[in-house]
CSV table of N, CA and C in Angstrom, one decimal:
chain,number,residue,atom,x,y,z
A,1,UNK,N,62.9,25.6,158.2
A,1,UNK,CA,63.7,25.5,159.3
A,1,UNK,C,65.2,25.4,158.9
A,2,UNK,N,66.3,26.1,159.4
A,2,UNK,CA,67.5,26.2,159.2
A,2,UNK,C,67.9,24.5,160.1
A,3,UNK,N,68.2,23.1,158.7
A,3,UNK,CA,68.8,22.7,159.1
A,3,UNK,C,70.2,22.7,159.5
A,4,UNK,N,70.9,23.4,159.1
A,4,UNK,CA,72.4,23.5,159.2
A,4,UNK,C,72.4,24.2,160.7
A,5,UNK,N,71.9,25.0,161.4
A,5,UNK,CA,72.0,25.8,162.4
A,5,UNK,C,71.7,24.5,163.3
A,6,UNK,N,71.1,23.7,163.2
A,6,UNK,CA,70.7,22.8,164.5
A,6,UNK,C,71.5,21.7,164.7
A,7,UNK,N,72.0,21.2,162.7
A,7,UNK,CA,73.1,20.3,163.3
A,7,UNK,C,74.8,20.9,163.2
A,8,UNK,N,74.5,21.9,163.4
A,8,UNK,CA,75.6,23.1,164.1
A,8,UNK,C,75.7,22.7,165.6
A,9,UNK,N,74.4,22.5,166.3
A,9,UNK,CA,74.6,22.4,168.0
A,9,UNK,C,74.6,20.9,168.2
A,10,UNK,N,74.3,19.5,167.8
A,10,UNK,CA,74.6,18.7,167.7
A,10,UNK,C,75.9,18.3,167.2
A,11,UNK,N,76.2,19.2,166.5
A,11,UNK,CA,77.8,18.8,166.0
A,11,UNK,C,78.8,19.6,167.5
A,12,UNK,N,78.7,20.6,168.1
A,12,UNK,CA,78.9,21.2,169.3
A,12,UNK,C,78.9,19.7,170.4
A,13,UNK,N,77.7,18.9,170.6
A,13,UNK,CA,77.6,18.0,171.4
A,13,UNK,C,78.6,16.7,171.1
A,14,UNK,N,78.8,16.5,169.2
A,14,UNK,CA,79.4,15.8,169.2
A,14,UNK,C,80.9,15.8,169.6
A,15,UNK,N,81.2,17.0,169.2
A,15,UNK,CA,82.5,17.3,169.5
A,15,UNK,C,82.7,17.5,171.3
A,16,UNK,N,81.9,17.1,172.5
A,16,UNK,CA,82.0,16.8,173.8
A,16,UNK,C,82.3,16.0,173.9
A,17,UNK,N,81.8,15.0,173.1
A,17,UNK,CA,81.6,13.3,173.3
A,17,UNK,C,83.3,13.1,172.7
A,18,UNK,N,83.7,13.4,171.4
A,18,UNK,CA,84.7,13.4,171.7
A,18,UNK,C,85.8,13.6,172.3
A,19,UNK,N,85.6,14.9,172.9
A,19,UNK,CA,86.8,15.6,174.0
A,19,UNK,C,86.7,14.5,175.3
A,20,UNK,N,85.5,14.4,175.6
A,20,UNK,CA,85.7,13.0,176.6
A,20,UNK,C,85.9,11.3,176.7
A,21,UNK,N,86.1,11.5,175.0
A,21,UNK,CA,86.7,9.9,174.4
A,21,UNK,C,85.9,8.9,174.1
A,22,UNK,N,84.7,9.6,174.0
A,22,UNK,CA,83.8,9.1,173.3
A,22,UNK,C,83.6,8.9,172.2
A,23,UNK,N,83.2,8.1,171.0
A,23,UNK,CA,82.7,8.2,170.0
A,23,UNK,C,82.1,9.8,169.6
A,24,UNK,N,82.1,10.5,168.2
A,24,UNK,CA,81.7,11.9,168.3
A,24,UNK,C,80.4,11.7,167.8
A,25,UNK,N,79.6,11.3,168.4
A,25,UNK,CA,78.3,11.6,167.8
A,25,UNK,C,77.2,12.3,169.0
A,26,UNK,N,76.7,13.3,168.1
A,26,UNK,CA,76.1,14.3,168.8
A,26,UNK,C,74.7,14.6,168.1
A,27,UNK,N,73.5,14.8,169.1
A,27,UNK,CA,72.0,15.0,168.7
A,27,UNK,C,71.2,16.1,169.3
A,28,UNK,N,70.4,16.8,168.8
A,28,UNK,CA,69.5,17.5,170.1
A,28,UNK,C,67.9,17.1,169.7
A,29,UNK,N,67.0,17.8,169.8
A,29,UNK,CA,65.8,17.3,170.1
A,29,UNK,C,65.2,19.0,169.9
A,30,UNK,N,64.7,19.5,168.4
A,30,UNK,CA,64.2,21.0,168.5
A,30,UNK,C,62.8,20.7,168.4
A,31,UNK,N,61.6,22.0,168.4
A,31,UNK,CA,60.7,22.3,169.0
A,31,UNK,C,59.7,23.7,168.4
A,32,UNK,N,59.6,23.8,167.2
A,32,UNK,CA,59.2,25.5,167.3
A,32,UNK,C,60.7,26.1,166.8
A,33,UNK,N,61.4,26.0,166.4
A,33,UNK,CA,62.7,26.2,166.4
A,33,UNK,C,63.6,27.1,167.4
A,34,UNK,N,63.6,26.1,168.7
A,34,UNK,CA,64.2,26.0,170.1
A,34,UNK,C,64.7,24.9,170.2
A,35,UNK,N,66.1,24.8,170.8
A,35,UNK,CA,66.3,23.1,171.1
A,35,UNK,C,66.2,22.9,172.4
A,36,UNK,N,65.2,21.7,172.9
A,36,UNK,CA,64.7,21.7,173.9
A,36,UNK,C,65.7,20.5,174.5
A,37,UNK,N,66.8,19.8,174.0
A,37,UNK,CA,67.3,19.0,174.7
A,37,UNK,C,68.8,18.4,173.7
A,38,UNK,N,69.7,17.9,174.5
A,38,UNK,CA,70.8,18.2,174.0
A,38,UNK,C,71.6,16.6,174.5
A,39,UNK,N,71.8,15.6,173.5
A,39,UNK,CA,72.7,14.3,174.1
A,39,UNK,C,73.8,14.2,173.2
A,40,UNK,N,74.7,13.4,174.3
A,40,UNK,CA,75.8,13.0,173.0
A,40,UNK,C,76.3,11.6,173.4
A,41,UNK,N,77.2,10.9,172.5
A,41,UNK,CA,77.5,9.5,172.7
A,41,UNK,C,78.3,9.3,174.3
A,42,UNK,N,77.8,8.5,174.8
A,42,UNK,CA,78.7,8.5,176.3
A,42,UNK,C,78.6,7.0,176.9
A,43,UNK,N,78.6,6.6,175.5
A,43,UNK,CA,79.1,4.7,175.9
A,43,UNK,C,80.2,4.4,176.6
A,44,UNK,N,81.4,4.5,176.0
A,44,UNK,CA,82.7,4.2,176.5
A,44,UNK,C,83.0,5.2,178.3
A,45,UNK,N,82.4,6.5,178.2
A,45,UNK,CA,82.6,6.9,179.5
A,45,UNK,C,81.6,6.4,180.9
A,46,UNK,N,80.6,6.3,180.5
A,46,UNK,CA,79.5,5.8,181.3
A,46,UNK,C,79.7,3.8,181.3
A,47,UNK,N,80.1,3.0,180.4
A,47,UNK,CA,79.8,1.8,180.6
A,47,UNK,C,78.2,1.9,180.3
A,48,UNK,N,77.6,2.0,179.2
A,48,UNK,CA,76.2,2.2,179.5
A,48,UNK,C,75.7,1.8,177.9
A,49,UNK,N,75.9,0.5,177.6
A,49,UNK,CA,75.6,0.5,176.0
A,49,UNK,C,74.3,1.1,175.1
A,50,UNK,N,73.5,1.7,176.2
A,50,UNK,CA,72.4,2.2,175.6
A,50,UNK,C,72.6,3.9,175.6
A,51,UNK,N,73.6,4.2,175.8
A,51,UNK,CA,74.1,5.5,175.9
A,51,UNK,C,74.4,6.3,174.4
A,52,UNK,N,73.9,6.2,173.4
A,52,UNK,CA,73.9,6.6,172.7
A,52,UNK,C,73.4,8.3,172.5
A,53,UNK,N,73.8,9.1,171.4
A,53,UNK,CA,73.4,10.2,171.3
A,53,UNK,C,71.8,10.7,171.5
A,54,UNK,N,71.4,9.8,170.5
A,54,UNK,CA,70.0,9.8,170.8
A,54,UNK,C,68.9,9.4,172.0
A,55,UNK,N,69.5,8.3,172.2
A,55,UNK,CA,69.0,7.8,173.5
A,55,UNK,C,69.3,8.7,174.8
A,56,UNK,N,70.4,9.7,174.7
A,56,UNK,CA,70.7,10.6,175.9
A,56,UNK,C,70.0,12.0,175.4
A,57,UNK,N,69.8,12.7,174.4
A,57,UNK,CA,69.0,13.3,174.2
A,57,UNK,C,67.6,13.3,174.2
A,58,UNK,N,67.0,11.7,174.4
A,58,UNK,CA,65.3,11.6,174.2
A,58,UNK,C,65.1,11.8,176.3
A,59,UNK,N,66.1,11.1,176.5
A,59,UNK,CA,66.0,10.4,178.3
A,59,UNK,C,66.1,12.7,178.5
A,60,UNK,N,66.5,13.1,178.2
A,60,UNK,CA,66.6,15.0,178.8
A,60,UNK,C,65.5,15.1,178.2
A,61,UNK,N,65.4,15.1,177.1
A,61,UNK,CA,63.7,16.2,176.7
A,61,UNK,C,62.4,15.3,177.5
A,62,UNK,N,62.6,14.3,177.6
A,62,UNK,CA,61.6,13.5,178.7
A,62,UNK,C,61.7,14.3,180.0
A,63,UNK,N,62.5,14.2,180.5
A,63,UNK,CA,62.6,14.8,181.6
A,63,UNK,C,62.5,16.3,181.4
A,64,UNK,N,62.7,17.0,180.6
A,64,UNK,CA,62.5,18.5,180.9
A,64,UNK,C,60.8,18.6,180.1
A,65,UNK,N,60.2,18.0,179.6
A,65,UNK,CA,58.9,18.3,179.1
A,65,UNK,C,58.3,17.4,180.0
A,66,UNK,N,58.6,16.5,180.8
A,66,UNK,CA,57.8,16.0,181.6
A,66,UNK,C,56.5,14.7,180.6
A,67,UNK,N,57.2,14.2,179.6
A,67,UNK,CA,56.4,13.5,179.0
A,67,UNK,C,57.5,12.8,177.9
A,68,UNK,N,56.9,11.3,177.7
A,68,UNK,CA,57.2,10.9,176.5
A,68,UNK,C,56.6,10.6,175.2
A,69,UNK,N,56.0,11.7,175.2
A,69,UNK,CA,55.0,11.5,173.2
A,69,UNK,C,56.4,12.7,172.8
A,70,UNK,N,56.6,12.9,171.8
A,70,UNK,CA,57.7,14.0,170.9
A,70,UNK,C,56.9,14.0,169.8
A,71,UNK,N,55.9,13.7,170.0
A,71,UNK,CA,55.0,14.2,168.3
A,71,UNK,C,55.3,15.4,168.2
A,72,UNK,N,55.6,15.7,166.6
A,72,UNK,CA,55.9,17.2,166.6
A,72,UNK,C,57.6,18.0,166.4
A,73,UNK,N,57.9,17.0,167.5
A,73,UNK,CA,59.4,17.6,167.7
A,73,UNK,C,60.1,16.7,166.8
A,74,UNK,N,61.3,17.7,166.3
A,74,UNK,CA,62.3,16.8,165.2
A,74,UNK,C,63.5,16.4,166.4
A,75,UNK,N,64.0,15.2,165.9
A,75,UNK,CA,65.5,15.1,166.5
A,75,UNK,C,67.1,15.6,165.1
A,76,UNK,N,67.6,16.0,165.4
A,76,UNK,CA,69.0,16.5,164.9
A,76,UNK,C,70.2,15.5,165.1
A,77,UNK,N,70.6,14.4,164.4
A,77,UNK,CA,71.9,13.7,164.9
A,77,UNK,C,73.0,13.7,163.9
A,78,UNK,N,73.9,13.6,164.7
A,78,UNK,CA,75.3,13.9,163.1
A,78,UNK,C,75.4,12.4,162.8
A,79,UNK,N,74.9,11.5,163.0
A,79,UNK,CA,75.1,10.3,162.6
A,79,UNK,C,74.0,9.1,162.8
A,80,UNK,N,74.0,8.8,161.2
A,80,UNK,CA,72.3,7.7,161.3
A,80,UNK,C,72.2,6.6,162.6
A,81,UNK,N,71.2,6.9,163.0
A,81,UNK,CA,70.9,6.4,164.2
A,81,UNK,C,70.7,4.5,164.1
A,82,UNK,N,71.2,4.0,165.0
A,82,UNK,CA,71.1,2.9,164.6
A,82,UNK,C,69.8,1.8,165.3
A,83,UNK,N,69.7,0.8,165.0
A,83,UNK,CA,68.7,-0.1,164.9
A,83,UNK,C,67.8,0.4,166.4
A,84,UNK,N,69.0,0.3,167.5
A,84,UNK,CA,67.9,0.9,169.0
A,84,UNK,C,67.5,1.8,168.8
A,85,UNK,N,68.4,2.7,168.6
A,85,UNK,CA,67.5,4.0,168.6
A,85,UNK,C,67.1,4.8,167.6
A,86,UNK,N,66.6,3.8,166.4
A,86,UNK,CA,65.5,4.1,165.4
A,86,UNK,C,64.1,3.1,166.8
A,87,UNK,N,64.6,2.4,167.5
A,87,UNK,CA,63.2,2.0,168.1
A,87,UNK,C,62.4,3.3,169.0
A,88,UNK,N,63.8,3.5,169.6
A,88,UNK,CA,63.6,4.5,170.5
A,88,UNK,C,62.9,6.0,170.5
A,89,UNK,N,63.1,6.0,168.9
A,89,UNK,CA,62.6,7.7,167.9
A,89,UNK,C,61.2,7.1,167.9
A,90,UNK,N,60.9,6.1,167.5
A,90,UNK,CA,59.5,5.3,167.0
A,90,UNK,C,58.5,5.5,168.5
A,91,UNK,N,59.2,4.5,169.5
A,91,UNK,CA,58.2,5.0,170.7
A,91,UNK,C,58.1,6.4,171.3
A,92,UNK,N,59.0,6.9,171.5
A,92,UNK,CA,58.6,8.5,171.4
A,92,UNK,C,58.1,9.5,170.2
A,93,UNK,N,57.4,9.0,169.5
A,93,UNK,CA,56.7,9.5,168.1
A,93,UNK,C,57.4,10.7,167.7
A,94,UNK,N,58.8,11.0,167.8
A,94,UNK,CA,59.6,12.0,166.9
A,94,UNK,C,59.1,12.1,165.8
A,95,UNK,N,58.9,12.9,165.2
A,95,UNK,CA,58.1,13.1,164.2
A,95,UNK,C,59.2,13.5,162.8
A,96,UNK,N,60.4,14.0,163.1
A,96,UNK,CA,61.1,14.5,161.9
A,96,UNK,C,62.7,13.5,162.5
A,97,UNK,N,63.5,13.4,161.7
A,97,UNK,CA,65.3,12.9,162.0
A,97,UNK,C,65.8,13.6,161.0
A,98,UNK,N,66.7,14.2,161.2
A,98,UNK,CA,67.8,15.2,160.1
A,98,UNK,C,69.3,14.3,160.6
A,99,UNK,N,69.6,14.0,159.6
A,99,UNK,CA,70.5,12.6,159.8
A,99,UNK,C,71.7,14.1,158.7
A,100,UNK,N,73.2,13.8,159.4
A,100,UNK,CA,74.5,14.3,159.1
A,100,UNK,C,74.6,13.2,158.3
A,101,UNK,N,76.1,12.7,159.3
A,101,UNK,CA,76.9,11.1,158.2
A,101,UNK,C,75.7,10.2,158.1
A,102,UNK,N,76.3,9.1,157.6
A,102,UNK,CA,76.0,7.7,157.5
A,102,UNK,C,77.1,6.8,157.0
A,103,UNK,N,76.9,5.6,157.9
A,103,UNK,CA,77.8,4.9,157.7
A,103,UNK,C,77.9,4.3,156.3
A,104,UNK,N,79.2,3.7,156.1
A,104,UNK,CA,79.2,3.0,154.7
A,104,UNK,C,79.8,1.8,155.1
A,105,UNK,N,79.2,0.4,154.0
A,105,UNK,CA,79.1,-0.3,154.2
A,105,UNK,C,80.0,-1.4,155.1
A,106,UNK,N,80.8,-1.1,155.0
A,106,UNK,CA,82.1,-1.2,156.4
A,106,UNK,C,82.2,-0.7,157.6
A,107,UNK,N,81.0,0.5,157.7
A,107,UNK,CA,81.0,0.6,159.5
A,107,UNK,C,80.0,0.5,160.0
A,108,UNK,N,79.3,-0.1,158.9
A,108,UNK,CA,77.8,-1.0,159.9
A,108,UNK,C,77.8,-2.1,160.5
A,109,UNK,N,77.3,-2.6,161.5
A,109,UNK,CA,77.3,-3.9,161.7
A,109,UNK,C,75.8,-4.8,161.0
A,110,UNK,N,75.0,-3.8,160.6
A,110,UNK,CA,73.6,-4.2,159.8
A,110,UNK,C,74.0,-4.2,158.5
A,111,UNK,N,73.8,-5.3,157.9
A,111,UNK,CA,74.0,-5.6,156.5
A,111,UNK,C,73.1,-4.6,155.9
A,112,UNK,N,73.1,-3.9,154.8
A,112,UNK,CA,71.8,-3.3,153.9
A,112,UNK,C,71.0,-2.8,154.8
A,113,UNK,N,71.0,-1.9,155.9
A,113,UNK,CA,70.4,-1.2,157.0
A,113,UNK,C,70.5,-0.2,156.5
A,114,UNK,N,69.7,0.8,156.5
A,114,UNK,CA,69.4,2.4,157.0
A,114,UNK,C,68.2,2.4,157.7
A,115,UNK,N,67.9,3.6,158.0
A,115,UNK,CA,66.7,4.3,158.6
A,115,UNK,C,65.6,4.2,158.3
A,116,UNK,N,65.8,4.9,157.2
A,116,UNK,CA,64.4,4.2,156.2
A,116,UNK,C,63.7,2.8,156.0
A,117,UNK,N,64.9,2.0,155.6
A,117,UNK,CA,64.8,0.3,155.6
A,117,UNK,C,63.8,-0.3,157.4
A,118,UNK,N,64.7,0.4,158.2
A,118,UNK,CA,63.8,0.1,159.5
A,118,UNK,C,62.3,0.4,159.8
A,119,UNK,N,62.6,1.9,159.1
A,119,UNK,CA,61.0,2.4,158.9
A,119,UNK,C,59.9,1.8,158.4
A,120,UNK,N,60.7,1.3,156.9
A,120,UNK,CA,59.6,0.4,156.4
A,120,UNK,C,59.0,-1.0,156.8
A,121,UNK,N,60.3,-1.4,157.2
A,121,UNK,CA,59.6,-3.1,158.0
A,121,UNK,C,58.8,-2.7,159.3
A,122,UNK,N,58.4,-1.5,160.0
A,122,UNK,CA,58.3,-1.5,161.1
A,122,UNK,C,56.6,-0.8,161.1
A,123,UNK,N,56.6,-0.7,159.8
A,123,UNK,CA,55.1,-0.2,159.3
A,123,UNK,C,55.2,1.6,158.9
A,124,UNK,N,56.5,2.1,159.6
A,124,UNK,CA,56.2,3.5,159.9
A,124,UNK,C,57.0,4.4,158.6
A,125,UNK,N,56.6,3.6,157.3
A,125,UNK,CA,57.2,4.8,156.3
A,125,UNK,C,55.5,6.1,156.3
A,126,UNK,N,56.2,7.4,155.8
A,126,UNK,CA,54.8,8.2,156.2
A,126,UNK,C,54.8,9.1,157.7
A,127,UNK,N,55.3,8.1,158.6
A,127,UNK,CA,54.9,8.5,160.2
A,127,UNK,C,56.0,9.6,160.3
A,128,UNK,N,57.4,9.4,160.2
A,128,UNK,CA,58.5,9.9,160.4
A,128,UNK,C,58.8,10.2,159.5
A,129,UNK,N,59.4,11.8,159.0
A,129,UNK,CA,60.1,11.8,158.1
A,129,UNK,C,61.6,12.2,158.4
A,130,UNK,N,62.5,11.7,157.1
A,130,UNK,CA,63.6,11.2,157.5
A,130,UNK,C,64.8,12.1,156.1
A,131,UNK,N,65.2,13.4,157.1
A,131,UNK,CA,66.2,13.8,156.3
A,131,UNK,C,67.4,13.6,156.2
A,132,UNK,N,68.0,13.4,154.9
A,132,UNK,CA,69.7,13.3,154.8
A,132,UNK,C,70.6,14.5,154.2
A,133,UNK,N,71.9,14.6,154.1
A,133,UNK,CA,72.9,15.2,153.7
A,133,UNK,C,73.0,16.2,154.0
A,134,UNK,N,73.0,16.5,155.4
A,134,UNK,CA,73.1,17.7,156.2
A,134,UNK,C,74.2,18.2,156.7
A,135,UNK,N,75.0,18.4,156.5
A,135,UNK,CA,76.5,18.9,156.8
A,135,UNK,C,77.4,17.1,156.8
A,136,UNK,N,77.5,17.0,156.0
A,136,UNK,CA,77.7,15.4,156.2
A,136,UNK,C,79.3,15.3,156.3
A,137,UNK,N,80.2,15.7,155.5
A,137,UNK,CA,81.4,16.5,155.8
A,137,UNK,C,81.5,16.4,157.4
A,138,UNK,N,81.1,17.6,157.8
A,138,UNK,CA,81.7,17.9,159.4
A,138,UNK,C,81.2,16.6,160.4
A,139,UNK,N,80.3,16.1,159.9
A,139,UNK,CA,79.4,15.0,160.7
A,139,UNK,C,80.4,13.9,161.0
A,140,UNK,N,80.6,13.3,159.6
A,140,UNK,CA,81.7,12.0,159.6
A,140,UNK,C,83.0,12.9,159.6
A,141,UNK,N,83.8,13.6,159.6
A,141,UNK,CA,84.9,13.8,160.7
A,141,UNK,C,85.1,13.9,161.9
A,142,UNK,N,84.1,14.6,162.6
A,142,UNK,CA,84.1,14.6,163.9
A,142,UNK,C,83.8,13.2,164.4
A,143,UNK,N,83.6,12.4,163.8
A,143,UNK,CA,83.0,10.8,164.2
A,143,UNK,C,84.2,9.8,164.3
A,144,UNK,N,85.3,10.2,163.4
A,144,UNK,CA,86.4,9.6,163.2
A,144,UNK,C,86.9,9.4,164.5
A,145,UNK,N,87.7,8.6,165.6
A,145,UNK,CA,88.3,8.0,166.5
A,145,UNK,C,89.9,9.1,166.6
């Protein structure tokens, strides 16, 4: 699968989220290599703290597949997802994350957190797999404020 082509269209979403003064972080949700669903951060425009990229991209492919299992389907985000919505990947059994940036140790608010670290306390190393260093460059600039 051409990761770079998919967090190509995620990076497209993140760069919305910025043009509307959002935080730039952008995700989709592919399929067979189709993207079947498309979110981006829309905290600060919405007032909606659960509005994250991922979380707005899982709430569309729900609604356009008409179900919440994603076994199977990878999600695409330009930036590691954090503590909710590593829950949120978990109950909708996403089966792959292709992670852009990541924060460093100054723009997390979880001490010694990643993706993985959640995975593992959470029983699900194995279930999910969990790719890094994907255009990471374009990811954490477009993230910048």
């Amino acid at each position: 699968m051409d990761h770079d082509h998919f967090m190509r269209v995620a990076l497209e979403e993140a760069q919305k989220a910025a043009d509307e003064g959002n935080v730039g972080v952008g995700s989709v949700i592919v399929r067979d290599g189709s993207v079947v669903a498309r979110g981006r951060n829309l905290v600060p425009t919405t007032h909606d703290p659960t509005a994250h990229a991922e979380t707005v991209a899982l709430r569309a492919a729900s609604e356009i597949l008409g179900a919440d299992d994603m076994a199977g389907y990878s999600l695409y985000t330009t930036f590691e997802p954090c503590p909710m919505c590593c829950g949120a990947l978990m109950n909708a059994n996403i089966s792959s994350v292709i992670l852009g940036g990541r924060p460093d140790s100054e723009q997390t608010r979880w001490d010694g957190y990643t993706m993985e670290s959640l995975l593992e306390m959470c029983g699900w190393s194995g279930r999910m797999e969990v790719v890094t260093g994907v255009l990471v460059a374009e990811c954490l600039s477009i993230r910048q404020p």
